[in-house]
Short mmCIF file of C-alpha atoms in Angstrom, two decimals:
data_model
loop_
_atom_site.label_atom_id
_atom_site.label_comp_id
_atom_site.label_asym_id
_atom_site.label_seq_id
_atom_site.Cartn_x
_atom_site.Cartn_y
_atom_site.Cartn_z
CA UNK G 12 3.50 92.88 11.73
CA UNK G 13 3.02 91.27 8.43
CA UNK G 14 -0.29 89.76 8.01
CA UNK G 15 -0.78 86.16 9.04
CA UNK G 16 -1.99 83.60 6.22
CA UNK G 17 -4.48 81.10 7.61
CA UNK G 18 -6.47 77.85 6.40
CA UNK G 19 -8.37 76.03 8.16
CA UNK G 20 -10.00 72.53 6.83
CA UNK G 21 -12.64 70.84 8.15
CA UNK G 22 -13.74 67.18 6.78
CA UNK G 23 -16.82 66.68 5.28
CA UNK G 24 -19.20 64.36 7.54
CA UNK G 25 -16.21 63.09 8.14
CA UNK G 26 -17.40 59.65 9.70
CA UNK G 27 -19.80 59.10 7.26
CA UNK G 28 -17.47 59.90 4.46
CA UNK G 29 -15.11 57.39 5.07
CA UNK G 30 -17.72 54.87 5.54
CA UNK G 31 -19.41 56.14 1.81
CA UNK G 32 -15.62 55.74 0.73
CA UNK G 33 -15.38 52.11 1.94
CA UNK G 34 -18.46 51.08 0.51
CA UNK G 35 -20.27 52.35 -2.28
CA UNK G 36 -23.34 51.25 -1.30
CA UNK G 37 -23.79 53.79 1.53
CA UNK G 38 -23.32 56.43 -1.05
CA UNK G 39 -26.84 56.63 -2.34
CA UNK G 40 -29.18 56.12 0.52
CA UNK G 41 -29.59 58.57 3.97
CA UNK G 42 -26.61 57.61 6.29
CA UNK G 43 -26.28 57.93 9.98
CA UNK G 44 -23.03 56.68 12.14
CA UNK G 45 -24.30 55.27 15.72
CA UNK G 46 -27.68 55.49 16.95
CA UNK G 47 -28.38 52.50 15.95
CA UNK G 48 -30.23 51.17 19.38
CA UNK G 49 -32.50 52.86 21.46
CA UNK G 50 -29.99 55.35 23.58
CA UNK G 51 -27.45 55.50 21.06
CA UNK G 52 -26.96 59.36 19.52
CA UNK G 53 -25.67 59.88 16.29
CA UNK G 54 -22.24 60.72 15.91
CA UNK G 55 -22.75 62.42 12.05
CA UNK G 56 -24.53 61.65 9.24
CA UNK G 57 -24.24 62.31 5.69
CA UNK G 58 -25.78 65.10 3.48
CA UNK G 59 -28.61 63.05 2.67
CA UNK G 60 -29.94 62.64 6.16
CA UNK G 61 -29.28 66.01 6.99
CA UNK G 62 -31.79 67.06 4.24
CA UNK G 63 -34.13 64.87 6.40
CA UNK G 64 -33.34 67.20 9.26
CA UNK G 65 -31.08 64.36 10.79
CA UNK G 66 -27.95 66.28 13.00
CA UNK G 67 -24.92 65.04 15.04
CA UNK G 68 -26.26 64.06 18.69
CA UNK G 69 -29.60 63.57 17.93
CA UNK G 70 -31.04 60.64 19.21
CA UNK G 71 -31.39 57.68 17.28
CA UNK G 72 -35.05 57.15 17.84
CA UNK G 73 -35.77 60.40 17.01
CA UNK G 74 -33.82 60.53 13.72
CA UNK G 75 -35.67 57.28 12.41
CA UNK G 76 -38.41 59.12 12.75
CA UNK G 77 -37.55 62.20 10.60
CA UNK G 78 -35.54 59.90 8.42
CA UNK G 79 -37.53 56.42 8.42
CA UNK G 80 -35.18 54.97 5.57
CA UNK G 81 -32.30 55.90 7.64
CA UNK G 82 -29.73 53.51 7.38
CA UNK G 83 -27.31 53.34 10.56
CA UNK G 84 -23.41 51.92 10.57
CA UNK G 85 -21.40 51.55 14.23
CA UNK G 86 -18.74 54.03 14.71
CA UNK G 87 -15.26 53.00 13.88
CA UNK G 88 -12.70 55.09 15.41
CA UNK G 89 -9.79 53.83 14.86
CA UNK G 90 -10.28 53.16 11.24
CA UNK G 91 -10.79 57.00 11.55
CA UNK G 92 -8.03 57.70 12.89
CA UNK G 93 -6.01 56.17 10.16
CA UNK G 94 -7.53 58.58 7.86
CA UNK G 95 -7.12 61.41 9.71
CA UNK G 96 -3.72 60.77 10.18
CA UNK G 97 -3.28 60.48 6.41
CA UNK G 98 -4.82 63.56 5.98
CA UNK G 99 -2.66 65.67 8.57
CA UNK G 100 0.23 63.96 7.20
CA UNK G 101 -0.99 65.87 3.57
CA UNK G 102 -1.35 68.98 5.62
CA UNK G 103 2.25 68.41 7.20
CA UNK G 104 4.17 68.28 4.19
CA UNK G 105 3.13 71.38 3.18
CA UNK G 106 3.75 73.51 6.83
CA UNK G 107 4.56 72.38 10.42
CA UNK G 108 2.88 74.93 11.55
CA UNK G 109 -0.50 72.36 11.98
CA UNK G 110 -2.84 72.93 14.84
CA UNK G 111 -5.18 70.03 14.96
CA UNK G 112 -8.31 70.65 16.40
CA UNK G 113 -10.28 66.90 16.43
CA UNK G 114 -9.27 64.10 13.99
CA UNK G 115 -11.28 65.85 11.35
CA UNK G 116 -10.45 69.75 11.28
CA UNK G 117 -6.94 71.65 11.66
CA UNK G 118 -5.44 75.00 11.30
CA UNK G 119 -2.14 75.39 9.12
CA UNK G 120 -0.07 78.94 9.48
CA UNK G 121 1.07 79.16 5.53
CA UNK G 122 2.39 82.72 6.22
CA UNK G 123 5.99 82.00 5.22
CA UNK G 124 5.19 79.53 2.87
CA UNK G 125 6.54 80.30 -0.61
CA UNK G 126 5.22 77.15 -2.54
CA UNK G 127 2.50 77.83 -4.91
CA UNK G 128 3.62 81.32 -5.63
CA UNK G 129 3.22 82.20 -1.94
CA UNK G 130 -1.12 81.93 -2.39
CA UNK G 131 -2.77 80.71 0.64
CA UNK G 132 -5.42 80.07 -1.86
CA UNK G 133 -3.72 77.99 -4.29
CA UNK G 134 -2.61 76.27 -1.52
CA UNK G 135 -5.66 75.59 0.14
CA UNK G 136 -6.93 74.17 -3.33
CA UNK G 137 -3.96 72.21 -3.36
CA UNK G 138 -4.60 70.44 -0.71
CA UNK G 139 -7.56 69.78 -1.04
CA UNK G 140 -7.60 67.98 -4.34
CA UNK G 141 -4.42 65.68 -2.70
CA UNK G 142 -6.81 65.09 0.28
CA UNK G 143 -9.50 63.93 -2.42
CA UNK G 144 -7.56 62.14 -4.94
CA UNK G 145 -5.06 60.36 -2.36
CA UNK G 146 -7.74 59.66 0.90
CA UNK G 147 -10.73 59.47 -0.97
CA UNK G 148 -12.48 61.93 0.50
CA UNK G 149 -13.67 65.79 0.76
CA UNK G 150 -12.38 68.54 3.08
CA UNK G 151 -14.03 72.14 2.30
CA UNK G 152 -11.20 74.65 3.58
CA UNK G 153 -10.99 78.48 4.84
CA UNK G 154 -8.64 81.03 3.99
CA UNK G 155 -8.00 84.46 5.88
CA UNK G 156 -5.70 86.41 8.05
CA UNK G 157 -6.88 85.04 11.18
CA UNK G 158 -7.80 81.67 12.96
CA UNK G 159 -11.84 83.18 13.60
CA UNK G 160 -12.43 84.45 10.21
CA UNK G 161 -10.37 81.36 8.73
CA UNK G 162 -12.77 78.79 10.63
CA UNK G 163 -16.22 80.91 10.02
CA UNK G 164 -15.06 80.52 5.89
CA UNK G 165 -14.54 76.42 5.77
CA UNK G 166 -18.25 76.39 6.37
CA UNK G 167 -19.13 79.11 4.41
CA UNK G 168 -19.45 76.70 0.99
CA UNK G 169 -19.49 73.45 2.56
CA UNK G 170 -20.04 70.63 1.17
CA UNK G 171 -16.51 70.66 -0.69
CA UNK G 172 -16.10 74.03 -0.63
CA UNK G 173 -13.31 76.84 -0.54
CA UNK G 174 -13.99 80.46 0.87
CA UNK G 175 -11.37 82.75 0.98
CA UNK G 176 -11.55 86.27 3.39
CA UNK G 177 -9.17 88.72 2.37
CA UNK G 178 -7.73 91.15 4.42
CA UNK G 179 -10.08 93.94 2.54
CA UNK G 180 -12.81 92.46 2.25
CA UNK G 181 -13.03 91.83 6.38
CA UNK G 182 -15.40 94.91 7.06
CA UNK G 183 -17.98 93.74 5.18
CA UNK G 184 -18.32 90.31 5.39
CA UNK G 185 -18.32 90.62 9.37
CA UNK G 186 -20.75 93.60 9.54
CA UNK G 187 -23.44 90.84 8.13
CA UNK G 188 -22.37 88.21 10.32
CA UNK G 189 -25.21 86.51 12.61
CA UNK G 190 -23.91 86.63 16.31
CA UNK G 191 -24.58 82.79 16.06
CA UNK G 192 -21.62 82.32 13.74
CA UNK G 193 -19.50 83.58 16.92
CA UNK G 194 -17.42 81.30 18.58
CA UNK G 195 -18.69 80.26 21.90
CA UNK G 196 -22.35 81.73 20.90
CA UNK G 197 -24.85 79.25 21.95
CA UNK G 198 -28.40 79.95 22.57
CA UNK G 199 -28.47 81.24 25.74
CA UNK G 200 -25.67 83.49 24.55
CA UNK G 201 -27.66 84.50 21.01
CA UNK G 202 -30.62 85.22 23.30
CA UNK G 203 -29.01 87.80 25.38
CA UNK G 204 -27.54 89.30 22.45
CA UNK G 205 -30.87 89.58 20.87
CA UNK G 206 -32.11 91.37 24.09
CA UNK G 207 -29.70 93.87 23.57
CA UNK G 208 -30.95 94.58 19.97
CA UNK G 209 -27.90 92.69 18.36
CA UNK G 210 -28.52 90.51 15.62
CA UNK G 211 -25.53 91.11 13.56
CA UNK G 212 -21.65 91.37 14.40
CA UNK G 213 -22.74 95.37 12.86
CA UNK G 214 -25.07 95.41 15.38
CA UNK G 215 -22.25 94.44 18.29
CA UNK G 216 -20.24 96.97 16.65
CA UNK G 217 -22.64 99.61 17.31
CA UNK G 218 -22.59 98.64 21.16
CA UNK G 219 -19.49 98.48 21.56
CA UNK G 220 -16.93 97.37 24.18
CA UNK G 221 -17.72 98.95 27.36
CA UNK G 222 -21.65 97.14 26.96
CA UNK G 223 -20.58 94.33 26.01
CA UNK G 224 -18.31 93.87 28.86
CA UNK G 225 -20.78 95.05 31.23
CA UNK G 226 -23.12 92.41 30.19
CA UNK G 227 -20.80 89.54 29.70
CA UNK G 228 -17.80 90.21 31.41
CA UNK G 229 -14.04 89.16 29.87
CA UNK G 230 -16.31 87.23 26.89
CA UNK G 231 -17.48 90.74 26.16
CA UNK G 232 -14.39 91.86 24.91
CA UNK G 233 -13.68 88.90 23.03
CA UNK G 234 -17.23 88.97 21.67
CA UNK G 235 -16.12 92.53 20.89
CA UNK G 236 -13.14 91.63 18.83
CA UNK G 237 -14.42 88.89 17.27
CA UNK G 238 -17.06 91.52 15.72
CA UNK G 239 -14.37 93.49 14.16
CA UNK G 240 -12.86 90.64 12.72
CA UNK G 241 -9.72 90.69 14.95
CA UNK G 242 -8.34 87.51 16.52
CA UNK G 243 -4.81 87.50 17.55
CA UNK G 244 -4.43 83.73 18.66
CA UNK G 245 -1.53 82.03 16.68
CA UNK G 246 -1.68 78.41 15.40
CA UNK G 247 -0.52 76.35 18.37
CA UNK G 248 1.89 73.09 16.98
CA UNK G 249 1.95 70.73 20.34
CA UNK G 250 3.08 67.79 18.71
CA UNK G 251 7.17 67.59 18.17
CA UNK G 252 8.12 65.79 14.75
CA UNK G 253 9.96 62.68 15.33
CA UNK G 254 9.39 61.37 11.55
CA UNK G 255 8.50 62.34 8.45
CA UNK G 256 7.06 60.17 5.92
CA UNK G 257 5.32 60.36 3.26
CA UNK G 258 2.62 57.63 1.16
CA UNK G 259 -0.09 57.70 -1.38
CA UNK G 260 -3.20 56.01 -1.91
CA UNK G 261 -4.12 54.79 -5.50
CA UNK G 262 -7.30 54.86 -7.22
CA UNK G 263 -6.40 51.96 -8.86
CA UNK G 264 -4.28 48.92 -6.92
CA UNK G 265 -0.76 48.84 -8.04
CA UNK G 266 -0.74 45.04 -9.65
CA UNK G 267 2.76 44.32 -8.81
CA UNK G 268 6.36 44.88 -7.05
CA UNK G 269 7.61 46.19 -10.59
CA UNK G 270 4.81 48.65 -10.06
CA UNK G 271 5.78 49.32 -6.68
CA UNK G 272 9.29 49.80 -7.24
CA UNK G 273 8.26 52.42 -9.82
CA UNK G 274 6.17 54.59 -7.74
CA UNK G 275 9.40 53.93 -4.68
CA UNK G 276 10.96 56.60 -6.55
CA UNK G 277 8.36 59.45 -6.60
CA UNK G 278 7.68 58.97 -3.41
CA UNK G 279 11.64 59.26 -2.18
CA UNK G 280 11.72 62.25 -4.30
CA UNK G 281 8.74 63.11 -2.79
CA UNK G 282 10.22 62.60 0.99
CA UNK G 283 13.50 64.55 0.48
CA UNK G 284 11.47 67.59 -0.91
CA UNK G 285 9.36 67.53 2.59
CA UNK G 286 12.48 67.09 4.34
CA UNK G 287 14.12 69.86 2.46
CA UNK G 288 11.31 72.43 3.86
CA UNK G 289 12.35 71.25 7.44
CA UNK G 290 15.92 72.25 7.00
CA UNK G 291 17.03 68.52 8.18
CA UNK G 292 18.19 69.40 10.96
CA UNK G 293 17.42 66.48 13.20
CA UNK G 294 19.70 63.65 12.61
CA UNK G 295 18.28 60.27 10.92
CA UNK G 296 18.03 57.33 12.67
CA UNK G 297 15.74 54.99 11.16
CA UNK G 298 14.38 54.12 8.03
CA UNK G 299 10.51 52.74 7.40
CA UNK G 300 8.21 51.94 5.05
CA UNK G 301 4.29 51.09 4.69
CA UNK G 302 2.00 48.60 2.26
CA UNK G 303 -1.34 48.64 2.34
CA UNK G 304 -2.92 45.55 0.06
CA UNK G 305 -6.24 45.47 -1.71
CA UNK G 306 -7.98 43.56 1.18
CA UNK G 307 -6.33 46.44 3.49
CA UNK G 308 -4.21 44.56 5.21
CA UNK G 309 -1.22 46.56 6.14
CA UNK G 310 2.27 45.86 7.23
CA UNK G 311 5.20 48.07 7.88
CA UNK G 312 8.97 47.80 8.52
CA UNK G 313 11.62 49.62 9.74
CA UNK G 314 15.65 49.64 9.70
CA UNK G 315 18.57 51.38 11.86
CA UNK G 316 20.20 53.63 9.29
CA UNK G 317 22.05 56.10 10.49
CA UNK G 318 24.47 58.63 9.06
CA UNK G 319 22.05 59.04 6.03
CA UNK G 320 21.52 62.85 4.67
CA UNK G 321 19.63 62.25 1.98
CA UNK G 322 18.07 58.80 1.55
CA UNK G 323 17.84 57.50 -1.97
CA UNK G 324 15.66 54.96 -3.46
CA UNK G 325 18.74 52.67 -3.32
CA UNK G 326 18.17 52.67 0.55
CA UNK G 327 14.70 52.09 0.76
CA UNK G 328 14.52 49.17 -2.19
CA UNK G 329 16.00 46.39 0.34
CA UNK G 330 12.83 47.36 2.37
CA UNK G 331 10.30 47.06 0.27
CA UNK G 332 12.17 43.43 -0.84
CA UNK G 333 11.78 42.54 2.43
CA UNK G 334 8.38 43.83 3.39
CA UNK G 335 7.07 42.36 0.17
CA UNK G 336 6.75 38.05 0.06
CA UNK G 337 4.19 38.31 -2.78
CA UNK G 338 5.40 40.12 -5.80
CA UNK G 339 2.33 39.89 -7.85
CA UNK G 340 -0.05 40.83 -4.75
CA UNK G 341 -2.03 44.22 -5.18
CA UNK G 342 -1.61 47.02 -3.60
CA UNK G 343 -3.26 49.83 -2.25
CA UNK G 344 -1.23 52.16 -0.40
CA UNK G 345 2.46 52.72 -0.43
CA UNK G 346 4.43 55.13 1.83
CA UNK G 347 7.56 55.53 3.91
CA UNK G 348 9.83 57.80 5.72
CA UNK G 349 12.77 58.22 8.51
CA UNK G 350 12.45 58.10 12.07
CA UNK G 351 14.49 60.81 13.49
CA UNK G 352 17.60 60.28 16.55
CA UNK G 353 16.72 62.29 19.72
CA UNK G 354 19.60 63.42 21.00
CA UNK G 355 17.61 64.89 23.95
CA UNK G 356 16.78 61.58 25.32
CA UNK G 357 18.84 61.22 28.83
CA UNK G 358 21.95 58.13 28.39
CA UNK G 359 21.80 55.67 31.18
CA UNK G 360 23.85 53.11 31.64
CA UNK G 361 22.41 49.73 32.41
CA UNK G 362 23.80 48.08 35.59
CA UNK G 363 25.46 44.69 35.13
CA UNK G 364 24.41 43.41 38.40
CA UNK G 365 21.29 44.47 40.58
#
């Protein structure tokens, strides 16, 4: 079979990021989301407090006192989920092949993607700096033929960081692998494996499959593979596209509609390319579109129109008239897309009398 391309990303702090992001002030100083009362745990913290020896569900208490100038926000999930769903939006325009894992890590298939000369590299960069420059903030990302090795890299150079595993380079970076890097290693796990003289996926090697399995059953023989560098699991897409938009954050707030109408046409060019990669196949039923002002408010609007191939700036213009009341308001964020028909969907017909 041909060999698989894989990249998995993984948010840095990802909480605390997008709280730095939001306001500066939290970018200097030793952060910490929840834990702020007496049985609260925190959720992450930033790279600051980890230097403290502050870690994701410790107990508040306890990481004031490793960290006493810890300073502690409230969790804020669905402002994090807005994010994150910018951010797999990013990763969708590149593949559909997205397998999210939490609202802050994912693994894309890019095997038959030819953009970016084909490079699972380039394209990992790629994303990356849109993640950066459009969300404002980091993802570190991991590149390698399989879903294990792919995940192991993204934390190989984190913060911000890119590792790539190629396919001949796999013998020797997992012969000096600690077994604690393995996937469903824990410490009871590690200790075993330590009884057994293995420190080292070289070390499991050495074993091999018949001790491992004696000793730890079917998870031997994954514990096995996983030491060779072998994982056969393909990225798993659960979620069935009924839209496809697109939008873009700006570093600096667009002043005006004149602006806005400006960057409309990018970002239609920039929805019929995405669109182009999915073959259109699905039939359009709506149109939308998204503005996000400086105080981030955000309102959205949507139109039947149907029998549309290829929508054109012409067709989303009357939208963003509409949307917009205040022409010389700033704005943040702009974005929009189509909502697709499902033709699936069973046809009832409604009863004039009950």
């Amino acid at each position: 079979m041909p060999q698989r391309k894989i990249i998995h990303v993984d948010c840095d702090c990802f909480y605390a990021a997008v709280e730095m992001r939001d306001d500066p002030t939290l970018r200097d100083v030793p952060l910490a989301v929840g834990g702020a009362d007496g049985r609260g745990v925190v959720t992450t913290c930033n790279y600051k407090a980890r230097e403290f020896g502050v870690r994701s569900a410790m107990p508040g208490g306890e990481a004031r006192r490793l960290c006493p100038g810890l300073v502690t926000v409230p969790t804020d999930i669905p402002r994090y989920r807005v994010v994150s769903q910018q951010i797999m939006s990013i990763l969708r325009e590149l593949t559909d092949l997205v397998e999210p894992l939490s609202l802050d890590e994912a693994f894309l298939d890019v095997s038959d993607i030819t953009d970016h000369r084909g490079s699972a590299t380039l394209m990992a960069r790629y994303l990356r700096e849109r993640v950066k420059n459009e969300v404002g903030i980091t993802i570190s990302a991991g590149v390698a033929p399989n879903k294990f090795l792919a995940k192991i890299a993204s934390d190989w150079q984190k913060p911000d960081g890119l590792f790539v595993v190629k396919p001949e380079d796999i013998d020797d970076f997992v012969r000096e692998l600690k077994v604690e890097k393995l996937f469903g290693v824990g410490q009871v796990t590690a200790a075993k494996l330590h009884a057994l003289g293995a420190q080292t996926c070289g070390d499991l090697q050495a074993l091999g499959a018949e001790v491992l399995i004696e000793h730890f059953g079917k998870q031997g023989y994954r514990l096995h593979e996983m030491a060779h560098g072998r994982d056969e699991r393909p990225v798993v897409v659960s979620r069935i596209a009924k839209s496809v938009s697109v939008e873009r954050t700006f570093s600096q707030d667009l002043p005006d509609m004149s602006a806005c109408e400006t960057v409309l046409a990018s970002l239609t060019a920039d929805l019929n390319l995405r669109l182009s990669r999915k073959g259109r196949v699905k039939p359009i039923h709506k149109l939308f579109i998204k503005i996000r002002y400086s105080d981030f408010s955000t309102h959205t609007l949507e139109r039947v129109r149907e029998n549309i191939k290829e929508p054109a700036f012409e067709d989303y213009l009357p939208l963003l008239t509409e949307l917009v009341t205040n022409r010389e308001r700033p704005v943040r964020l702009l974005g929009l897309g189509v909502r697709f028909r499902n033709d699936d969907a069973p046809v009832t017909q409604l009863r004039l009398f009950d």
